Short mmCIF file of C-alpha atoms in Angstrom, two decimals:
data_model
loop_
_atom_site.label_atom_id
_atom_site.label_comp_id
_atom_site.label_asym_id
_atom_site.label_seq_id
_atom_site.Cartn_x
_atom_site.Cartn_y
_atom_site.Cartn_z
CA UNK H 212 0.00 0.00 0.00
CA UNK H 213 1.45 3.32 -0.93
CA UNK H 214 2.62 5.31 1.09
CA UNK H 215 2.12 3.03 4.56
CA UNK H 216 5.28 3.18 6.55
CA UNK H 217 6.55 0.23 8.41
CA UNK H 218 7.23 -0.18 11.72
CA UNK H 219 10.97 -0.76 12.05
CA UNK H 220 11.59 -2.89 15.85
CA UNK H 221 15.20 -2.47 17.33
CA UNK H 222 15.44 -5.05 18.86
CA UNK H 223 14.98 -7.31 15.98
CA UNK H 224 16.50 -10.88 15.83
CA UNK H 225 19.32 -9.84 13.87
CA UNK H 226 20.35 -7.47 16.26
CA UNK H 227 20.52 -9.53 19.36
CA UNK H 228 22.86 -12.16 17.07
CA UNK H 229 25.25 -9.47 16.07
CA UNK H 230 25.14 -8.40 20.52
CA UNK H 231 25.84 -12.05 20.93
CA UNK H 232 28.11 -12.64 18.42
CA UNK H 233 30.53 -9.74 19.44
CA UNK H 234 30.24 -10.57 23.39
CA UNK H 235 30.96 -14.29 22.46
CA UNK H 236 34.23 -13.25 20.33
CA UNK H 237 35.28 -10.78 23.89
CA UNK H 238 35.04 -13.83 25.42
CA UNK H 239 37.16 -15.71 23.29
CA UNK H 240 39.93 -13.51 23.15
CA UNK H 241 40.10 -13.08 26.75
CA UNK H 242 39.99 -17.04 27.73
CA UNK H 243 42.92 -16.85 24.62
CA UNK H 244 44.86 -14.53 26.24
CA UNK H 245 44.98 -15.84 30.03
CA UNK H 246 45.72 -19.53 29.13
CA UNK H 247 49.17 -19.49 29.39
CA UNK H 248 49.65 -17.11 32.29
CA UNK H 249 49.06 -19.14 35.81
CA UNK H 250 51.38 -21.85 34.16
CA UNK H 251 54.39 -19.32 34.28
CA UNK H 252 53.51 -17.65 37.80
CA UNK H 253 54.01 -21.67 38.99
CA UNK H 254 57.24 -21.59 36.83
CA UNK H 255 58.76 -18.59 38.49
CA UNK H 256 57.38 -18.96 41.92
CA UNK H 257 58.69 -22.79 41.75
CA UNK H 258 62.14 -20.89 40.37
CA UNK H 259 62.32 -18.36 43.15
CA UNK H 260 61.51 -20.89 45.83
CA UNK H 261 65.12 -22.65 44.32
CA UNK H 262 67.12 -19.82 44.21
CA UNK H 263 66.10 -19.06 47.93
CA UNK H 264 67.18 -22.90 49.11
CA UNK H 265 70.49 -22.01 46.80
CA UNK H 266 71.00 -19.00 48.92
CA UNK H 267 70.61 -20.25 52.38
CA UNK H 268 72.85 -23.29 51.38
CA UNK H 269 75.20 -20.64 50.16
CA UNK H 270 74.60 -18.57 53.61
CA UNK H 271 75.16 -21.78 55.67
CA UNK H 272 78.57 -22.73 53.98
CA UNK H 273 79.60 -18.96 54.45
CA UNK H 274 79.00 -19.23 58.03
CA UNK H 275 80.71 -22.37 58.44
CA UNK H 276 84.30 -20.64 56.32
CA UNK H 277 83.63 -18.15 59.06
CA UNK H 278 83.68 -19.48 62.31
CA UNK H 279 86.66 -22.21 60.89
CA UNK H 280 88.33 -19.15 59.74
CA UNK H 281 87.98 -17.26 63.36
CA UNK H 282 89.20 -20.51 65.12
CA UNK H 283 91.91 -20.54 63.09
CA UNK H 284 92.68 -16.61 63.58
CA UNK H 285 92.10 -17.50 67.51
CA UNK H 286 95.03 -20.16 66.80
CA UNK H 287 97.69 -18.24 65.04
CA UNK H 288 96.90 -15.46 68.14
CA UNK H 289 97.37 -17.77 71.09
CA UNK H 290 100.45 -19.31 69.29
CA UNK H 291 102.05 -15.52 68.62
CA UNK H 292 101.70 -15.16 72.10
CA UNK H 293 103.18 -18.24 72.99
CA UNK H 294 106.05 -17.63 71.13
CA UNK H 295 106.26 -14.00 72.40
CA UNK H 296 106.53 -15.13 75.76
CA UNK H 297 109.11 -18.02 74.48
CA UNK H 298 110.99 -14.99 73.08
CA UNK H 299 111.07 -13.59 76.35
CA UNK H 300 111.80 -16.23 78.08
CA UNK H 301 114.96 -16.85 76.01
CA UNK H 302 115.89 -13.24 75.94
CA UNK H 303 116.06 -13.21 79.97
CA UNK H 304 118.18 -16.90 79.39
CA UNK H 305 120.54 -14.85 76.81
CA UNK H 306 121.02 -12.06 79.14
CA UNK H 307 121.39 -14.18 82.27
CA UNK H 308 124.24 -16.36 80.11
CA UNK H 309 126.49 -13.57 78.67
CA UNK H 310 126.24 -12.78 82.59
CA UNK H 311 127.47 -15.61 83.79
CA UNK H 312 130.36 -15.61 80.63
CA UNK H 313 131.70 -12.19 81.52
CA UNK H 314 131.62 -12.92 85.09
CA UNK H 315 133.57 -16.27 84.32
CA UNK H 316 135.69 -14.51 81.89
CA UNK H 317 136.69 -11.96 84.80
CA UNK H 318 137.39 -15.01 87.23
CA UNK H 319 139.67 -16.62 84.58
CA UNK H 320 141.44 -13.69 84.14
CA UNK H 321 142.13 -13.10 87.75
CA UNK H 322 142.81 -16.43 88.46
CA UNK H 323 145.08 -16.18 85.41
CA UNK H 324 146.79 -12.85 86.68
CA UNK H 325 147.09 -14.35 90.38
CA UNK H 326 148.81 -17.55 88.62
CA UNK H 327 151.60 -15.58 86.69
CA UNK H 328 152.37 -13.65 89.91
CA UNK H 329 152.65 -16.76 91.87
CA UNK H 330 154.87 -18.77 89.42
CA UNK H 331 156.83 -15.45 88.86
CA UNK H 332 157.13 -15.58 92.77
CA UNK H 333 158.00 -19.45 92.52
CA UNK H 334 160.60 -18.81 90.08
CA UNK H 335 161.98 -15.62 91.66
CA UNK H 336 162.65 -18.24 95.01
CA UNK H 337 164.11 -20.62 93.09
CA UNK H 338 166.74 -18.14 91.58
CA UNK H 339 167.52 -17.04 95.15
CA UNK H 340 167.66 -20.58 96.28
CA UNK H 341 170.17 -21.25 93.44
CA UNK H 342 172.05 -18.40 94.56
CA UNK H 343 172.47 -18.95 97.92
CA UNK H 344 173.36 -22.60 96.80
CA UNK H 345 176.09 -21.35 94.53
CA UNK H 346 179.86 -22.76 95.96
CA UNK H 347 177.59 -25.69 97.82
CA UNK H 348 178.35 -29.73 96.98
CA UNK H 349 175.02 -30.60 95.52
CA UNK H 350 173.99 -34.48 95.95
CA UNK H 351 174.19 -36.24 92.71
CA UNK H 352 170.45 -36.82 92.65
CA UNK H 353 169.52 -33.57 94.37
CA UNK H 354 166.83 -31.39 92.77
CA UNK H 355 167.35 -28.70 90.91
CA UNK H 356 165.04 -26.22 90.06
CA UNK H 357 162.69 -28.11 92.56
CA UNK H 358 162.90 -31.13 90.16
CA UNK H 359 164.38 -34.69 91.68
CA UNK H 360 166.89 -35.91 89.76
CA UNK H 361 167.26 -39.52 90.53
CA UNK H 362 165.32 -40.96 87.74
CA UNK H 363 167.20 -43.21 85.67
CA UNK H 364 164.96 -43.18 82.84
CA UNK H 365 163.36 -40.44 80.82
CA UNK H 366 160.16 -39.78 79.18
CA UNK H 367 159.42 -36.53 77.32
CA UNK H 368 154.96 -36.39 76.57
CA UNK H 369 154.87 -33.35 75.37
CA UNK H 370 152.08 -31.16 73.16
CA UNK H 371 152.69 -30.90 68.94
CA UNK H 372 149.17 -29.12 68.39
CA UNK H 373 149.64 -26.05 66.59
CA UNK H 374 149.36 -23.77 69.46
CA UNK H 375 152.17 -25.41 70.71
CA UNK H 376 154.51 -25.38 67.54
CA UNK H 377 153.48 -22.24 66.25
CA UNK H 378 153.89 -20.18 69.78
CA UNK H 379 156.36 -22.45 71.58
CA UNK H 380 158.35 -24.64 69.93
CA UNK H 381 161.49 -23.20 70.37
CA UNK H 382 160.97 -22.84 73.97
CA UNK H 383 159.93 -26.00 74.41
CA UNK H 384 163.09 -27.29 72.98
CA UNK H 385 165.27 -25.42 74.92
CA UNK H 386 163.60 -26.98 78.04
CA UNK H 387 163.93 -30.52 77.11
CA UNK H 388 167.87 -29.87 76.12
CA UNK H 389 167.92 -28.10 79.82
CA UNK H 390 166.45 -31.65 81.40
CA UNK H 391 168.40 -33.25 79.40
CA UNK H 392 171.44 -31.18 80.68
CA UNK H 393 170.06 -32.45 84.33
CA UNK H 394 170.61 -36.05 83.89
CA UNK H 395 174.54 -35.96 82.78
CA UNK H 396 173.64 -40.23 81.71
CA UNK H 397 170.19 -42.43 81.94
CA UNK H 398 169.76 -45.65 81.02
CA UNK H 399 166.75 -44.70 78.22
CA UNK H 400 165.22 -42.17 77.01
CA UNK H 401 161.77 -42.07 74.90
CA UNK H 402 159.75 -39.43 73.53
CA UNK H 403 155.99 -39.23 72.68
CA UNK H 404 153.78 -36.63 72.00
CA UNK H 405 150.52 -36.31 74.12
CA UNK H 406 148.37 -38.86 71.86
CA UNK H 407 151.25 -41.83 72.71
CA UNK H 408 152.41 -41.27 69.06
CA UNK H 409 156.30 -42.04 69.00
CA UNK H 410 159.10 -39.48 67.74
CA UNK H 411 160.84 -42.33 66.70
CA UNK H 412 157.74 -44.51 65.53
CA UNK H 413 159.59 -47.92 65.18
CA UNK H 414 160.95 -47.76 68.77
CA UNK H 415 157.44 -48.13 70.70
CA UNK H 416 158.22 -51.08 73.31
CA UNK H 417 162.30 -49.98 73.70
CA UNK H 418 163.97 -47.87 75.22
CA UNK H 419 166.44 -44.99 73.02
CA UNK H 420 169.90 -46.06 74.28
CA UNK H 421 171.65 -42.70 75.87
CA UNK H 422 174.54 -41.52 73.63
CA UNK H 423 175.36 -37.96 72.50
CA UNK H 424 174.18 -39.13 68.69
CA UNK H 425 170.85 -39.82 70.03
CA UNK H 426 170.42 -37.15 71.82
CA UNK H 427 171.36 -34.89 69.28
CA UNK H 428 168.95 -37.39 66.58
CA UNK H 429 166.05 -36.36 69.45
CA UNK H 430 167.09 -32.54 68.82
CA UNK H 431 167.48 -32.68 65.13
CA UNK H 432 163.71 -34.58 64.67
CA UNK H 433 161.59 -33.05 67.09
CA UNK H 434 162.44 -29.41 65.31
CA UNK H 435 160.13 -30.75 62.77
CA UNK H 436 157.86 -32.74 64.45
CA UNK H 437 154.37 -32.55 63.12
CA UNK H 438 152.09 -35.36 64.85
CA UNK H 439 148.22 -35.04 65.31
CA UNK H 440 147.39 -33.75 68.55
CA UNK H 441 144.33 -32.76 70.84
CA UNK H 442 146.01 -30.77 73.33
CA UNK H 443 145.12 -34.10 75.76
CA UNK H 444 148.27 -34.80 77.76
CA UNK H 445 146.64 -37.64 78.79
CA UNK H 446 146.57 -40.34 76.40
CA UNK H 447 149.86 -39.40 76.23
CA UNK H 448 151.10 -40.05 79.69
CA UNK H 449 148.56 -43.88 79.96
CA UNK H 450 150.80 -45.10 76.95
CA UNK H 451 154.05 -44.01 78.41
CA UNK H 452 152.79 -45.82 81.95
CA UNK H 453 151.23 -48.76 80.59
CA UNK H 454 154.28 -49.71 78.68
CA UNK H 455 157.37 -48.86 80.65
CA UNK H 456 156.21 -48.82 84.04
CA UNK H 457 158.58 -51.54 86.18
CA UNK H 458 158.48 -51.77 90.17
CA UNK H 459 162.17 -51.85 89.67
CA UNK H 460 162.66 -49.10 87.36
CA UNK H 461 163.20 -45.55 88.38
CA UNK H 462 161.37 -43.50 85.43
CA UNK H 463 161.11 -39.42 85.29
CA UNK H 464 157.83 -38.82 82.66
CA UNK H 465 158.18 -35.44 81.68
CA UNK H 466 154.69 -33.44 80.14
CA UNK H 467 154.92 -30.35 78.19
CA UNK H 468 152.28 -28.84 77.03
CA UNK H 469 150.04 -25.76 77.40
CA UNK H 470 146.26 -27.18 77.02
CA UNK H 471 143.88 -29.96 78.49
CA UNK H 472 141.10 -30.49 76.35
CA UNK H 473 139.70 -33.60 78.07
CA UNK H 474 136.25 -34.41 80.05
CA UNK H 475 137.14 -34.55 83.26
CA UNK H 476 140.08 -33.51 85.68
CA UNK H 477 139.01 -36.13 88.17
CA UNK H 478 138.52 -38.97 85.62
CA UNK H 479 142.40 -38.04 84.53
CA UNK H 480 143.69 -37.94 87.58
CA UNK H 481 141.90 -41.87 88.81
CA UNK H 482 143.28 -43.38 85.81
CA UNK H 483 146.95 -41.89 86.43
CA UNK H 484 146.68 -42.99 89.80
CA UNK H 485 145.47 -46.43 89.18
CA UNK H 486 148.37 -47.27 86.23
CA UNK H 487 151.38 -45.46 88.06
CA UNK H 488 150.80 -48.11 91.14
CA UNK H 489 152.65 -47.58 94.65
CA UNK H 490 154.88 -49.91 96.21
CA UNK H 491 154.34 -50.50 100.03
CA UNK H 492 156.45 -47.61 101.29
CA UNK H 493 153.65 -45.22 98.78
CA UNK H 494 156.43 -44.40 96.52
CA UNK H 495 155.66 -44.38 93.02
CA UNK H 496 157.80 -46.26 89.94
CA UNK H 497 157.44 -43.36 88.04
CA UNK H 498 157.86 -39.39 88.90
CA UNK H 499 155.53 -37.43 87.30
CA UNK H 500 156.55 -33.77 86.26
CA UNK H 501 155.08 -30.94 83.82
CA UNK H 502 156.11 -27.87 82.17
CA UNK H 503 153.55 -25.45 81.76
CA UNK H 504 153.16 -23.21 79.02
CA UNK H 505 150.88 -19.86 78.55
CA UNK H 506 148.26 -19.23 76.33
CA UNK H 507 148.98 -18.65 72.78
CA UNK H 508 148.42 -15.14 71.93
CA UNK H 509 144.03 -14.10 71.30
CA UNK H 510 143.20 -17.47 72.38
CA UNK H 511 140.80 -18.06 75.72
CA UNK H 512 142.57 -18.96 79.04
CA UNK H 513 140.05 -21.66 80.13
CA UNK H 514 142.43 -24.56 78.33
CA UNK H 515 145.54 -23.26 79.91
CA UNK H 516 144.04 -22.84 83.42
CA UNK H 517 142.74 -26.52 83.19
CA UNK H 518 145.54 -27.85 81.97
CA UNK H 519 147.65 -26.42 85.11
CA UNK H 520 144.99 -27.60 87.51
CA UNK H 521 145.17 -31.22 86.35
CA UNK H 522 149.19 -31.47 86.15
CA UNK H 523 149.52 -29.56 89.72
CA UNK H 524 147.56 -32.37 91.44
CA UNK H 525 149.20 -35.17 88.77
CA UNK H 526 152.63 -34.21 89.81
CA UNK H 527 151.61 -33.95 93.76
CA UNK H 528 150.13 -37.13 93.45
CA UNK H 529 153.24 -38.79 91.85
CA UNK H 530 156.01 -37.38 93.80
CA UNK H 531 156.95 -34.57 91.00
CA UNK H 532 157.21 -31.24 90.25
CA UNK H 533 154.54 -28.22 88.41
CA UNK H 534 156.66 -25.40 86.30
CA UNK H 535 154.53 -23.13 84.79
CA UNK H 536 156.24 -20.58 82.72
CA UNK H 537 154.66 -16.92 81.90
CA UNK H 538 155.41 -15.30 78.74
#
């Protein structure tokens, strides 16, 4: 019919599919779009979780390193301490021992200055004695010089280390030719040096007869007598006992020497005691005398001063005579 309008509804069928249509597709694309999220919040929360049990393992091995490492720094503290007060202790040792060496160094040399004045004192006496001797008949086995003279044997023991032949030697022959000068005629002579090694080596066991061409053979070797020593007289004087000591023999041991390097005085002076055995009247087969010499120059006193000590009470003991000579 023209001209009849029609009645247009909005709400119409079509329009409620299109309204559907676009709220279904909103749907869609939001159920699209938060799939994959919760999936990675698990992910990283299970990752997190990890790295914090990483961490506190981490945290627990760190305090461990630490408390090992401030043992250890409580260690090396205690032991600096210890050996602080080890230092100390060894400081206070050091001091009290240099001490003790000057104080002993100051005996020695007093001791040392008090024996020169008394063998200058000895000797001075025995020059006056001489004197006032002088125009007198002397006994053919009187002393002289304080030394018996009725040995009729001779043995020299006498000291070839180098303080010896370097400071003394000419000395030292000198005063064997003087005892030899004592005793005019012996029946033997031998000569050793303080180790028991022989001048003459192939003589050990015999006696050197007594002619002017030995005695001048004794002179001419020991001049350059080089035989390894240890400044011991000892040794020395045990050979020359254990192998020409007789009950029946009348034997003068001469020592010469300026050192005594051994262990013990005492221990020396039992063994010479024991070997040079005494008859019933307490005389002994063989007279025991010593020439003493000094120091060599810069060396210590100590070996000189023991040396003297042991030969004083060697000689007393076996009826001789101590010389000691000052330089």
């Amino acid at each position: 019919m023209p001209g009849r309008r029609r009645n247009v509804e909005v709400f119409s069928l079509s329009f409620l599919d299109c309204i559907c249509c676009g709220f279904g597709a909103i749907i869609l694309l939001l159920v699209m779009t938060q799939f994959a999220r919760p999936a990675r919040l698990e992910d990283s929360h299970r990752d997190l979780q990890a790295q914090v049990r990483d961490l506190q393992q981490q945290l627990h091995v760190i305090r461990g390193e630490s408390v090992d490492l401030q043992r250890q720094l409580r260690g090396r503290i205690d032991l600096r301490e210890r050996e602080r007060q080890k230092l100390a202790h060894l400081s206070g040792d050091l001091s009290s021992v240099q001490g003790q060496y000057a104080a002993s160094q100051e005996r020695a040399a007093v001791v040392n200055h008090v024996e020169r004045e008394l063998v200058g004192a000895h000797q001075k006496l025995s020059a006056e004695m001489l004197r006032l001797l002088q125009g007198q008949v002397r006994p053919a086995t009187a002393a002289i010089g304080g030394i018996p003279i009725d040995s009729e044997y001779l043995i020299f023991v006498v000291d070839t280390s180098s303080s010896m032949t370097a400071g003394h030697w000419d000395a030292n022959l000198a005063i064997i030719d003087e005892i030899l000068g004592m005793y005019p005629h012996v029946r033997g002579m031998q000569v050793m040096n303080d180790q028991g090694i022989y001048l003459f080596a192939d003589t050990k066991g015999r006696w050197l007869q007594d002619t002017p061409a030995e005695r001048a053979q004794i002179r001419s070797r020991a001049r350059h007598w080089n035989a390894f020593s240890r400044s011991n007289p000892v040794p020395g004087m045990e050979e020359a006992i254990r192998t020409y000591w007789a009950s029946d023999r009348r034997v003068g041991l001469f020592v010469l020497g300026d050192e005594f390097t051994g262990d013990s005085i005492q221990a020396a002076l039992d063994t010479i005691s024991r070997l040079n055995k005494p008859d019933a009247s307490g005389r002994r087969a063989m007279r025991i005398h010593a020439i003493g010499f000094p120091e060599a120059p810069g060396m210590s006193a100590y070996t000189s001063i023991r040396f003297s000590a042991l030969m004083r009470l060697v000689c007393e003991q076996n009826n001789g005579t101590f010389v000691g000579l000052i330089q």
